[in-house]
């Protein structure tokens, strides 16, 4: 099995954890994604940001994981955002209706490095 | 493509084979000169159908079941894709629209239930046939093709 | 790959579909972590078998025949590929070595006749079965796999 | 059908025609290749060079075409060479035994532009 299908790089900034996700987020790597995010979701006093610039593919499996994170962070009253969403993925976020739940927070991290 | 033609691909009903279906779809759609965006749409729709076969058809068990995908190249511009399994059948809900998150509060939304909705949003037509398993038949025409004939 | 698994691909016996077989092969071999060079070798071998089915099996006519390719993933390291057609059979010549150009003069060399020779040179094993058409069964093990077990 | 599978760029230098071939040379594009080369093969007073730097794939169909060109040029006593052969393709040339027929001429065009 290929090991480089989905890769994570975590950056700890002042009060914010940015997770750069690269590759394809599909059913095959769903449990890998959940396992990586689980401990980070617990940190209620830090802002959690997913940088999706290098995400090439997502489907409803991946969107379901994002919904799970959204709800967990909401329950904790802890900030969560996505940033640098590629156009094809943005389209799926819009279609499914997840965009409004992500945008409020997203605007706040617009100044992130390109 | 000179004539109508079809390509058949059969993979084990396991998560790690769904990207192979996407790759083959890419190869066929690129040959037909579908646009990048159209190909991405089809990739997601076809993966959703395959994910469902992997997750739901065979009770989530790795029991040797397969997912069969048939690509029908219809004329110059239309691709019809049939994803079938021989697992458990189901009765598709009529109301797919309510499965998206639009207009819901964060307390109401749930992960899951978006697959069939996305297939319908991304393809021109989607039909679910359930008899001895499930067959999802979906098709898409090249946008540029439609435009050219105006 | 957890278990043995197989993938089946069927394409029209037409030249423009051979690269689709290469693409699917690439997807499977990359999943199995074959090296770039090994994948290139297999691409050529499999294409030679497909070319033969396209050119020779159905008399070169586009009569709706298909080329069926079966990929068997055997354990972690071995890929067995079977390319079959249901066209005319043939009796493979025993002496493939003489089909290459080595030691010949420019007057002696001919284009053609290199396909089976290349399959054998590029794969670990090649077997030609002829009954109701032709089936070429070829297999290759990952080199790194062999090395690791030393 | 994709139109960019095999592409040609012809460069006319002093006494030499260099054809840069890019893409995949397989059964699908064999007749396209033959049609492109036919008129160039006729020019017996010019050296004909195929630059293969951007050739990604070749199989026995393509090698067969090269043998055809070799023989036609030989019959005309006209010079022919290939240059910048990628390693994977070189391996197939060596296996099939076409290399010695190409190398004599090839050395002569080593100084060609990279
Ligand atoms: N191939 C299938 N075999 C059996 N049941 C299926 C199949 N496809 C879909 N279903 C059923 O339809 C439901 C809705 O599917 P879908 O909209 O894709 O969302 P999800 O898969 O996330 O539940 C599934 O939960 C499942 O019960
Ligand atoms: N699938 C096939 N069906 C019928 N005949 C075949 C098939 N494969 C090979 N052959 C026969 O074997 C011969 C040798 O094949 P090969 O070594 O690949 O060279 P080439 O295809 O260039 O002739 C072919 O010319 C053909 O007569």
Coordinates of C-alpha atoms and ligand atoms in Angstrom, one line a residue:
Chain A
X1 CA 0.0 0.0 0.0
X2 CA 1.3 3.5 -0.8
X3 CA 2.3 5.4 2.3
X4 CA 2.3 8.9 0.8
X5 CA -1.4 9.2 -0.2
X6 CA -2.2 11.6 2.6
X7 CA 0.5 13.5 4.5
X8 CA 0.3 15.9 7.4
X9 CA 2.6 18.7 8.5
X10 CA 1.8 20.4 11.8
X11 CA 3.0 23.9 12.6
X12 CA 2.6 25.4 16.1
X13 CA 2.2 29.1 16.0
X14 CA 1.4 31.3 18.9
X15 CA -2.0 30.0 20.2
X16 CA -2.8 28.3 16.8
X17 CA -2.1 24.8 15.5
X18 CA -2.0 24.7 11.7
X19 CA -2.2 21.3 10.1
X20 CA -1.2 21.2 6.4
X21 CA -2.9 18.3 4.7
X22 CA -1.6 17.1 1.4
X23 CA -2.8 14.4 -1.0
X24 CA -6.1 12.6 -1.3
X25 CA -8.5 12.4 1.6
X26 CA -10.8 9.4 0.8
X27 CA -12.1 6.3 2.4
X28 CA -8.8 4.5 2.4
X29 CA -7.1 7.1 4.6
X30 CA -10.1 8.2 6.7
X31 CA -8.9 6.4 9.8
X32 CA -5.4 7.8 9.4
X33 CA -7.0 11.3 9.2
X34 CA -9.2 10.7 12.3
X35 CA -6.2 9.3 14.3
X36 CA -4.1 12.3 13.4
X37 CA -6.8 14.9 14.2
X38 CA -8.1 13.3 17.4
X39 CA -5.4 14.6 19.8
X40 CA -5.3 18.0 18.2
X41 CA -9.1 18.4 18.5
X42 CA -8.8 18.0 22.2
X43 CA -6.7 21.1 22.7
X44 CA -9.6 23.5 23.5
X45 CA -7.4 26.5 24.3
X46 CA -5.7 26.6 20.9
X47 CA -7.1 27.6 17.6
X48 CA -7.1 24.7 15.1
X49 CA -6.6 25.4 11.4
X50 CA -6.5 23.0 8.5
X51 CA -4.5 24.3 5.6
X52 CA -5.9 22.6 2.5
X53 CA -3.6 24.2 -0.2
X54 CA -2.1 20.8 -1.2
X55 CA -5.2 18.7 -0.8
X56 CA -5.9 17.2 -4.3
X57 CA -9.0 15.3 -3.6
X58 CA -11.8 15.0 -1.0
X59 CA -15.2 13.2 -1.1
X60 CA -18.1 12.8 1.3
X61 CA -15.9 10.6 3.6
X62 CA -13.5 13.5 4.1
X63 CA -16.3 16.1 4.4
X64 CA -17.8 13.9 7.0
X65 CA -14.6 14.0 9.0
X66 CA -14.6 17.8 8.7
X67 CA -18.2 17.9 10.0
X68 CA -17.1 15.7 13.0
X69 CA -14.2 18.1 13.8
X70 CA -16.6 21.1 13.4
X71 CA -19.1 19.6 15.9
X72 CA -16.4 18.5 18.4
X73 CA -14.8 22.0 18.3
X74 CA -18.2 23.6 18.6
X75 CA -19.1 21.5 21.6
X76 CA -15.8 22.6 23.3
X77 CA -16.4 26.3 22.2
X78 CA -13.0 26.0 20.6
X79 CA -12.0 27.8 17.4
X80 CA -11.6 25.9 14.2
X81 CA -11.0 27.0 10.6
X82 CA -9.9 25.8 7.2
X83 CA -7.7 28.0 4.9
X84 CA -6.4 28.0 1.3
X85 CA -9.2 25.8 0.0
X86 CA -8.5 24.8 -3.7
X87 CA -11.3 25.7 -6.2
X88 CA -12.4 22.1 -6.9
X89 CA -12.7 21.4 -3.2
X90 CA -14.4 24.7 -2.5
X91 CA -17.1 23.6 -5.0
X92 CA -17.8 20.5 -3.0
X93 CA -17.9 22.4 0.2
X94 CA -20.5 24.8 -1.4
X95 CA -22.6 22.0 -2.8
X96 CA -22.8 20.1 0.4
X97 CA -23.5 23.2 2.4
X98 CA -20.5 23.0 4.8
X99 CA -19.0 26.3 3.6
X100 CA -21.0 28.6 6.0
X101 CA -19.8 26.6 9.0
X102 CA -16.2 27.0 7.8
X103 CA -16.2 30.6 6.5
X104 CA -16.8 32.5 9.7
X105 CA -13.6 31.2 11.1
X106 CA -11.7 31.2 7.9
X107 CA -11.9 34.9 7.3
X108 CA -9.9 35.3 10.5
X109 CA -6.9 33.4 9.2
X110 CA -6.7 35.1 5.8
X111 CA -3.3 36.6 6.6
X112 CA -1.7 33.2 6.7
X113 CA 1.5 32.7 4.7
X114 CA 1.1 31.8 1.1
Chain B
X1 CA -13.4 8.0 -30.3
X2 CA -14.7 6.5 -33.4
X3 CA -17.5 4.2 -32.2
X4 CA -19.4 3.6 -29.1
X5 CA -17.2 1.6 -26.8
X6 CA -17.1 0.2 -23.3
X7 CA -14.5 -0.4 -20.7
X8 CA -15.1 -2.7 -17.7
X9 CA -13.2 -2.6 -14.5
X10 CA -13.7 -4.9 -11.5
X11 CA -11.9 -4.3 -8.2
X12 CA -12.1 -5.9 -4.8
X13 CA -14.7 -4.1 -2.6
X14 CA -12.0 -2.6 -0.4
X15 CA -11.2 1.0 0.4
X16 CA -7.7 0.9 -1.1
X17 CA -9.0 0.1 -4.6
X18 CA -11.4 3.0 -5.0
X19 CA -8.6 5.3 -6.3
X20 CA -7.9 2.8 -9.0
X21 CA -11.4 3.4 -10.3
X22 CA -10.7 7.1 -10.3
X23 CA -7.5 6.6 -12.2
X24 CA -9.2 4.6 -14.9
X25 CA -12.0 7.1 -15.1
X26 CA -9.5 9.8 -15.5
X27 CA -7.8 8.0 -18.4
X28 CA -11.1 7.5 -20.2
X29 CA -12.5 11.0 -19.6
X30 CA -9.2 12.6 -20.6
X31 CA -9.3 10.6 -23.9
X32 CA -12.8 12.0 -24.5
X33 CA -11.5 15.5 -23.9
X34 CA -13.6 16.2 -20.8
X35 CA -12.4 19.4 -19.0
X36 CA -10.4 19.2 -15.8
X37 CA -13.4 20.4 -13.8
X38 CA -15.7 17.9 -15.3
X39 CA -13.2 15.1 -14.7
X40 CA -12.9 16.1 -11.0
X41 CA -16.7 16.1 -10.7
X42 CA -17.0 12.6 -12.1
X43 CA -14.1 11.4 -9.9
X44 CA -16.1 12.3 -6.8
X45 CA -19.4 11.0 -8.1
X46 CA -17.9 7.6 -9.1
X47 CA -15.9 7.4 -5.8
X48 CA -19.1 8.0 -3.8
X49 CA -20.8 5.1 -5.6
X50 CA -17.8 2.8 -5.0
X51 CA -17.5 3.9 -1.4
X52 CA -21.1 2.9 -0.9
X53 CA -20.5 -0.5 -2.4
X54 CA -17.4 -1.0 -0.2
X55 CA -19.2 0.2 3.0
X56 CA -22.8 -0.9 2.6
X57 CA -23.1 -3.6 0.1
X58 CA -21.2 -6.4 1.8
X59 CA -22.0 -5.4 5.4
X60 CA -18.6 -3.7 5.7
X61 CA -16.8 -7.0 5.8
X62 CA -13.9 -7.9 3.5
X63 CA -15.7 -11.0 2.2
X64 CA -14.2 -11.1 -1.3
X65 CA -17.0 -9.1 -2.9
X66 CA -16.2 -6.9 -5.9
X67 CA -17.2 -3.6 -7.3
X68 CA -17.8 -3.6 -11.0
X69 CA -17.6 -0.5 -13.0
X70 CA -18.6 -0.2 -16.6
X71 CA -17.8 2.9 -18.6
X72 CA -19.9 3.4 -21.8
X73 CA -18.5 5.9 -24.2
X74 CA -21.6 7.1 -26.1
X75 CA -20.7 9.0 -29.2
X76 CA -18.2 11.8 -28.9
X77 CA -19.5 13.5 -25.8
X78 CA -21.3 11.3 -23.3
X79 CA -19.9 9.0 -20.7
X80 CA -22.2 6.7 -18.8
X81 CA -20.8 5.0 -15.8
X82 CA -22.4 2.1 -14.0
X83 CA -21.1 1.1 -10.6
X84 CA -22.6 -2.2 -9.4
X85 CA -22.2 -4.6 -6.5
X86 CA -23.8 -7.9 -5.7
X87 CA -24.4 -7.2 -2.0
X88 CA -27.4 -6.2 0.0
X89 CA -29.9 -4.0 -1.7
X90 CA -31.6 -0.9 -0.2
X91 CA -34.5 1.4 -0.8
X92 CA -33.1 4.8 -1.8
X93 CA -34.8 7.7 -0.1
X94 CA -36.7 9.9 -2.5
X95 CA -35.6 13.1 -0.8
X96 CA -31.9 13.6 -1.4
X97 CA -32.0 17.3 -1.2
X98 CA -32.6 17.2 2.6
X99 CA -29.4 15.3 3.0
X100 CA -27.2 18.3 2.5
X101 CA -26.3 20.8 5.2
X102 CA -27.9 23.9 3.7
X103 CA -30.0 25.9 6.2
X104 CA -29.2 23.6 9.1
X105 CA -27.7 24.6 12.4
X106 CA -24.4 23.0 13.6
X107 CA -26.4 20.9 16.1
X108 CA -28.5 19.5 13.3
X109 CA -25.8 18.5 10.9
X110 CA -24.4 15.0 10.8
X111 CA -21.5 13.4 9.0
X112 CA -22.7 10.9 6.5
X113 CA -25.6 10.7 4.1
X114 CA -24.0 13.0 1.5
X115 CA -22.9 10.4 -1.1
X116 CA -26.0 10.0 -3.2
X117 CA -26.7 13.7 -2.9
X118 CA -23.3 14.5 -4.3
X119 CA -23.6 12.1 -7.2
X120 CA -26.8 13.8 -8.2
X121 CA -25.3 17.3 -7.9
X122 CA -22.2 16.4 -9.9
X123 CA -23.6 14.3 -12.8
X124 CA -26.2 15.1 -15.4
X125 CA -28.3 12.1 -14.4
X126 CA -28.1 9.4 -11.7
X127 CA -30.3 6.3 -11.4
X128 CA -30.2 3.7 -8.7
X129 CA -31.3 0.2 -9.6
X130 CA -31.6 -2.3 -6.8
X131 CA -32.0 -6.0 -7.7
X132 CA -29.4 -8.5 -6.7
X133 CA -27.3 -5.8 -5.2
X134 CA -27.1 -2.2 -6.3
X135 CA -26.3 -0.6 -9.7
X136 CA -25.8 3.1 -9.8
X137 CA -26.0 4.4 -13.4
X138 CA -24.8 7.9 -13.9
X139 CA -23.9 9.9 -17.0
X140 CA -22.3 13.2 -18.0
X141 CA -22.0 15.0 -21.3
X142 CA -19.1 17.3 -22.1
X143 CA -20.0 20.9 -21.5
X144 CA -17.9 22.1 -24.4
X145 CA -19.8 19.7 -26.7
X146 CA -23.1 21.2 -25.8
X147 CA -21.8 24.7 -26.4
X148 CA -20.3 23.9 -29.8
X149 CA -23.7 22.6 -31.1
X150 CA -25.5 25.9 -30.1
Chain C
X1 CA -2.1 -5.0 0.3
X2 CA -3.5 -7.2 2.9
X3 CA -4.7 -10.2 1.0
X4 CA -4.4 -11.6 -2.5
X5 CA -6.6 -9.6 -4.7
X6 CA -7.4 -9.3 -8.4
X7 CA -8.4 -6.5 -10.7
X8 CA -10.0 -7.1 -14.0
X9 CA -10.0 -4.6 -16.9
X10 CA -11.7 -5.2 -20.3
X11 CA -11.1 -2.7 -23.2
X12 CA -12.1 -2.7 -26.9
X13 CA -9.4 -4.4 -29.1
X14 CA -8.5 -1.0 -30.5
X15 CA -5.1 0.8 -30.5
X16 CA -6.4 3.8 -28.6
X17 CA -7.3 1.7 -25.6
X18 CA -3.9 0.2 -24.9
X19 CA -2.6 3.2 -22.9
X20 CA -5.6 2.7 -20.6
X21 CA -4.3 -0.7 -19.7
X22 CA -0.9 0.9 -19.0
X23 CA -2.5 3.5 -16.7
X24 CA -4.3 0.9 -14.7
X25 CA -1.2 -1.2 -14.5
X26 CA 0.7 1.8 -13.3
X27 CA -2.0 2.4 -10.5
X28 CA -1.7 -1.2 -9.3
X29 CA 2.1 -1.5 -9.5
X30 CA 2.6 1.9 -7.7
X31 CA 0.2 0.7 -4.9
X32 CA 2.4 -2.4 -4.6
X33 CA 5.5 -0.2 -4.4
X34 CA 7.2 -1.5 -7.5
X35 CA 10.1 0.7 -8.5
X36 CA 9.8 3.2 -11.4
X37 CA 12.0 1.0 -13.6
X38 CA 10.0 -2.1 -12.8
X39 CA 6.8 -0.3 -13.7
X40 CA 8.2 0.9 -17.0
X41 CA 9.3 -2.7 -17.8
X42 CA 5.8 -4.0 -17.1
X43 CA 4.2 -1.3 -19.0
X44 CA 6.0 -2.3 -22.2
X45 CA 5.5 -6.0 -21.6
X46 CA 1.7 -5.6 -21.1
X47 CA 1.4 -3.2 -24.0
X48 CA 3.1 -5.8 -26.3
X49 CA 0.6 -8.4 -25.3
X50 CA -2.3 -5.9 -25.8
X51 CA -0.9 -4.8 -29.2
X52 CA -0.8 -8.4 -30.3
X53 CA -4.4 -8.9 -29.3
X54 CA -5.4 -5.8 -31.2
X55 CA -3.4 -6.5 -34.3
X56 CA -3.5 -10.3 -34.6
X57 CA -6.3 -11.8 -32.7
X58 CA -9.2 -10.3 -34.6
X59 CA -7.6 -10.1 -38.0
X60 CA -6.8 -6.5 -37.5
X61 CA -10.5 -5.6 -38.0
X62 CA -12.4 -3.5 -35.6
X63 CA -15.1 -6.1 -35.0
X64 CA -16.0 -5.4 -31.5
X65 CA -13.6 -7.8 -29.9
X66 CA -12.2 -7.0 -26.5
X67 CA -8.9 -7.4 -24.7
X68 CA -9.3 -8.7 -21.2
X69 CA -6.6 -8.0 -18.6
X70 CA -6.5 -9.6 -15.2
X71 CA -4.1 -8.4 -12.6
X72 CA -3.4 -10.8 -9.7
X73 CA -1.8 -9.3 -6.7
X74 CA 0.0 -12.3 -5.1
X75 CA 1.1 -11.5 -1.5
X76 CA 3.1 -8.4 -1.0
X77 CA 5.5 -8.6 -3.9
X78 CA 4.2 -10.4 -7.0
X79 CA 2.1 -9.2 -9.7
X80 CA 0.7 -11.6 -12.3
X81 CA -0.9 -10.2 -15.4
X82 CA -3.0 -12.2 -17.8
X83 CA -3.8 -10.6 -21.2
X84 CA -6.4 -12.6 -23.1
X85 CA -8.4 -12.3 -26.3
X86 CA -11.0 -14.6 -27.9
X87 CA -9.6 -14.2 -31.4
X88 CA -7.6 -16.4 -33.6
X89 CA -5.0 -18.7 -32.0
X90 CA -1.4 -19.2 -33.1
X91 CA 1.5 -21.5 -32.4
X92 CA 4.2 -19.5 -30.6
X93 CA 7.7 -20.1 -32.0
X94 CA 10.0 -21.8 -29.6
X95 CA 13.0 -19.7 -30.5
X96 CA 12.3 -16.1 -29.3
X97 CA 15.9 -15.2 -28.9
X98 CA 16.5 -15.2 -32.7
X99 CA 13.8 -12.5 -33.0
X100 CA 16.1 -9.8 -31.6
X101 CA 18.5 -7.8 -33.8
X102 CA 21.7 -8.9 -31.9
X103 CA 24.5 -9.9 -34.3
X104 CA 22.5 -9.2 -37.4
X105 CA 23.4 -6.9 -40.3
X106 CA 21.3 -4.0 -41.3
X107 CA 20.2 -5.9 -44.4
X108 CA 19.0 -8.8 -42.2
X109 CA 17.0 -6.9 -39.6
X110 CA 13.2 -6.5 -40.0
X111 CA 10.7 -4.4 -38.1
X112 CA 8.3 -6.6 -36.3
X113 CA 8.5 -9.8 -34.3
X114 CA 10.0 -8.2 -31.2
X115 CA 6.8 -8.3 -29.0
X116 CA 7.1 -11.7 -27.4
X117 CA 10.8 -11.4 -27.1
X118 CA 10.5 -8.1 -25.2
X119 CA 7.8 -9.6 -22.9
X120 CA 10.2 -12.4 -22.0
X121 CA 13.1 -10.0 -21.5
X122 CA 11.2 -7.6 -19.3
X123 CA 9.1 -10.0 -17.0
X124 CA 10.3 -12.8 -14.7
X125 CA 8.1 -15.3 -16.5
X126 CA 5.9 -15.4 -19.5
X127 CA 3.6 -18.2 -20.6
X128 CA 1.5 -18.2 -23.8
X129 CA -1.7 -20.3 -23.7
X130 CA -3.7 -20.8 -26.9
X131 CA -7.2 -22.2 -26.7
X132 CA -10.2 -20.2 -27.7
X133 CA -8.0 -17.2 -28.4
X134 CA -4.7 -16.4 -26.7
X135 CA -3.8 -15.8 -23.1
X136 CA -0.4 -14.4 -22.2
X137 CA 0.3 -14.9 -18.5
X138 CA 3.3 -13.0 -17.2
X139 CA 4.5 -12.2 -13.7
X140 CA 7.0 -10.0 -12.0
X141 CA 8.3 -9.8 -8.4
X142 CA 9.4 -6.7 -6.8
X143 CA 13.2 -6.5 -6.8
X144 CA 13.5 -4.7 -3.5
X145 CA 11.3 -7.5 -2.0
X146 CA 13.8 -10.1 -3.0
X147 CA 16.7 -8.1 -1.7
X148 CA 15.0 -7.5 1.7
X149 CA 14.7 -11.2 2.3
X150 CA 18.4 -11.9 1.8
Chain D
X1 CA -9.2 11.2 -28.8
X2 CA -6.4 13.1 -27.2
X3 CA -4.4 15.0 -29.7
X4 CA -1.3 15.6 -27.7
X5 CA -0.1 12.1 -27.2
X6 CA 2.8 12.4 -29.6
X7 CA 4.2 15.7 -30.7
X8 CA 6.9 16.7 -33.2
X9 CA 9.0 19.8 -33.4
X10 CA 11.3 20.0 -36.4
X11 CA 14.5 22.1 -36.4
X12 CA 16.4 22.8 -39.6
X13 CA 20.1 23.3 -38.9
X14 CA 22.8 23.6 -41.5
X15 CA 22.6 20.3 -43.4
X16 CA 20.7 18.5 -40.6
X17 CA 17.1 18.1 -39.8
X18 CA 16.5 17.5 -36.1
X19 CA 13.1 16.1 -35.2
X20 CA 12.2 16.4 -31.5
X21 CA 9.7 13.8 -30.5
X22 CA 7.8 14.1 -27.3
X23 CA 5.2 11.9 -25.7
X24 CA 4.3 8.3 -26.2
X25 CA 5.2 6.4 -29.3
X26 CA 2.8 3.4 -29.4
X27 CA 0.5 1.6 -31.7
X28 CA -2.2 4.3 -31.5
X29 CA 0.1 7.0 -33.0
X30 CA 2.3 4.7 -35.3
X31 CA 0.7 6.0 -38.5
X32 CA 1.0 9.6 -37.3
X33 CA 4.7 8.9 -36.7
X34 CA 5.2 7.3 -40.1
X35 CA 3.3 10.1 -41.9
X36 CA 5.5 12.7 -40.3
X37 CA 8.8 10.9 -41.0
X38 CA 8.1 9.8 -44.5
X39 CA 8.9 13.1 -46.3
X40 CA 11.9 13.8 -44.0
X41 CA 13.3 10.3 -44.8
X42 CA 13.3 11.2 -48.5
X43 CA 15.8 14.0 -48.1
X44 CA 19.0 12.0 -48.8
X45 CA 21.3 15.0 -48.8
X46 CA 20.5 16.0 -45.3
X47 CA 21.4 14.3 -42.0
X48 CA 18.3 13.2 -40.1
X49 CA 18.4 13.2 -36.3
X50 CA 15.7 12.2 -33.9
X51 CA 16.0 13.9 -30.5
X52 CA 14.3 11.6 -28.0
X53 CA 14.8 13.6 -24.9
X54 CA 11.1 14.1 -24.2
X55 CA 10.0 10.7 -25.4
X56 CA 8.3 9.1 -22.4
X57 CA 7.4 5.7 -23.8
X58 CA 8.2 3.4 -26.7
X59 CA 7.4 -0.2 -27.5
X60 CA 8.1 -2.6 -30.3
X61 CA 5.8 -0.7 -32.5
X62 CA 7.9 2.4 -32.2
X63 CA 11.2 0.4 -32.4
X64 CA 9.8 -1.1 -35.6
X65 CA 9.4 2.3 -37.1
X66 CA 12.9 3.2 -36.2
X67 CA 14.2 0.1 -37.9
X68 CA 12.2 1.1 -41.0
X69 CA 13.8 4.5 -41.0
X70 CA 17.3 3.0 -40.4
X71 CA 16.8 0.7 -43.4
X72 CA 15.4 3.4 -45.7
X73 CA 18.3 5.7 -44.8
X74 CA 20.8 3.0 -45.2
X75 CA 19.4 2.2 -48.7
X76 CA 19.8 5.8 -49.6
X77 CA 23.3 6.0 -48.0
X78 CA 21.9 8.9 -46.1
X79 CA 22.9 9.7 -42.5
X80 CA 20.6 9.0 -39.6
X81 CA 21.0 9.3 -35.8
X82 CA 19.1 9.4 -32.6
X83 CA 20.2 11.6 -29.7
X84 CA 19.5 12.2 -26.0
X85 CA 17.9 8.8 -25.5
X86 CA 16.3 8.5 -22.0
X87 CA 17.5 5.6 -19.8
X88 CA 14.3 3.6 -19.9
X89 CA 14.2 3.8 -23.7
X90 CA 17.9 3.1 -24.0
X91 CA 17.3 -0.1 -22.0
X92 CA 14.8 -1.3 -24.6
X93 CA 17.1 -0.3 -27.5
X94 CA 19.9 -2.4 -25.8
X95 CA 17.5 -5.4 -25.2
X96 CA 16.3 -5.5 -28.8
X97 CA 19.7 -5.0 -30.2
X98 CA 19.0 -1.8 -32.2
X99 CA 21.6 0.2 -30.2
X100 CA 24.6 -0.6 -32.4
X101 CA 22.8 0.5 -35.5
X102 CA 22.0 3.8 -33.8
X103 CA 25.3 4.5 -31.9
X104 CA 27.7 4.9 -34.8
X105 CA 25.7 7.9 -36.0
X106 CA 24.8 9.1 -32.6
X107 CA 28.3 9.9 -31.4
X108 CA 28.6 12.3 -34.3
X109 CA 25.7 14.5 -33.0
X110 CA 26.8 14.7 -29.4
X111 CA 27.4 18.3 -29.6
X112 CA 23.8 19.1 -30.2
X113 CA 22.1 21.7 -28.1
X114 CA 20.7 20.6 -24.8
Ligands
LIG1 N1 -24.4 0.0 -2.8 C1 -25.2 0.1 -1.7 N2 -25.5 -1.1 -1.1 C2 -26.3 -1.1 0.0 N3 -26.8 0.1 0.5 C3 -26.4 1.2 0.0 C4 -25.6 1.3 -1.2 N4 -25.5 2.6 -1.5 C5 -26.2 3.3 -0.6 N5 -26.7 2.5 0.3 C6 -27.6 3.0 1.4 O1 -28.0 4.3 1.2 C7 -27.6 5.1 2.3 C8 -27.3 6.5 1.8 O2 -26.1 6.5 1.0 P1 -25.3 7.9 0.8 O3 -26.2 9.0 0.4 O4 -24.1 7.6 -0.1 O5 -24.7 8.2 2.3 P2 -23.7 7.4 3.3 O6 -23.1 6.3 2.5 O7 -22.8 8.4 3.8 O8 -24.7 6.8 4.3 C9 -26.4 4.4 2.9 O9 -26.3 4.7 4.3 C10 -26.9 3.0 2.7 O10 -27.7 2.6 3.7
LIG2 N1 -2.9 -12.5 -29.3 C1 -2.5 -13.1 -30.5 N2 -3.4 -13.6 -31.4 C2 -3.0 -14.2 -32.5 N3 -1.7 -14.3 -33.0 C3 -0.8 -13.7 -32.2 C4 -1.1 -13.1 -30.9 N4 0.0 -12.7 -30.3 C5 1.0 -13.1 -31.2 N5 0.6 -13.7 -32.3 C6 1.4 -14.2 -33.4 O1 2.7 -14.3 -33.0 C7 3.6 -13.5 -33.9 C8 4.7 -12.9 -33.1 O2 4.3 -11.9 -32.2 P1 5.3 -10.8 -31.7 O3 6.6 -11.5 -31.2 O4 4.6 -10.0 -30.6 O5 5.7 -9.9 -32.9 P2 4.8 -9.0 -33.9 O6 3.5 -8.8 -33.2 O7 5.6 -7.8 -34.1 O8 4.7 -9.9 -35.1 C9 2.6 -12.4 -34.5 O9 3.1 -12.0 -35.7 C10 1.3 -13.2 -34.6 O10 1.3 -14.0 -35.8

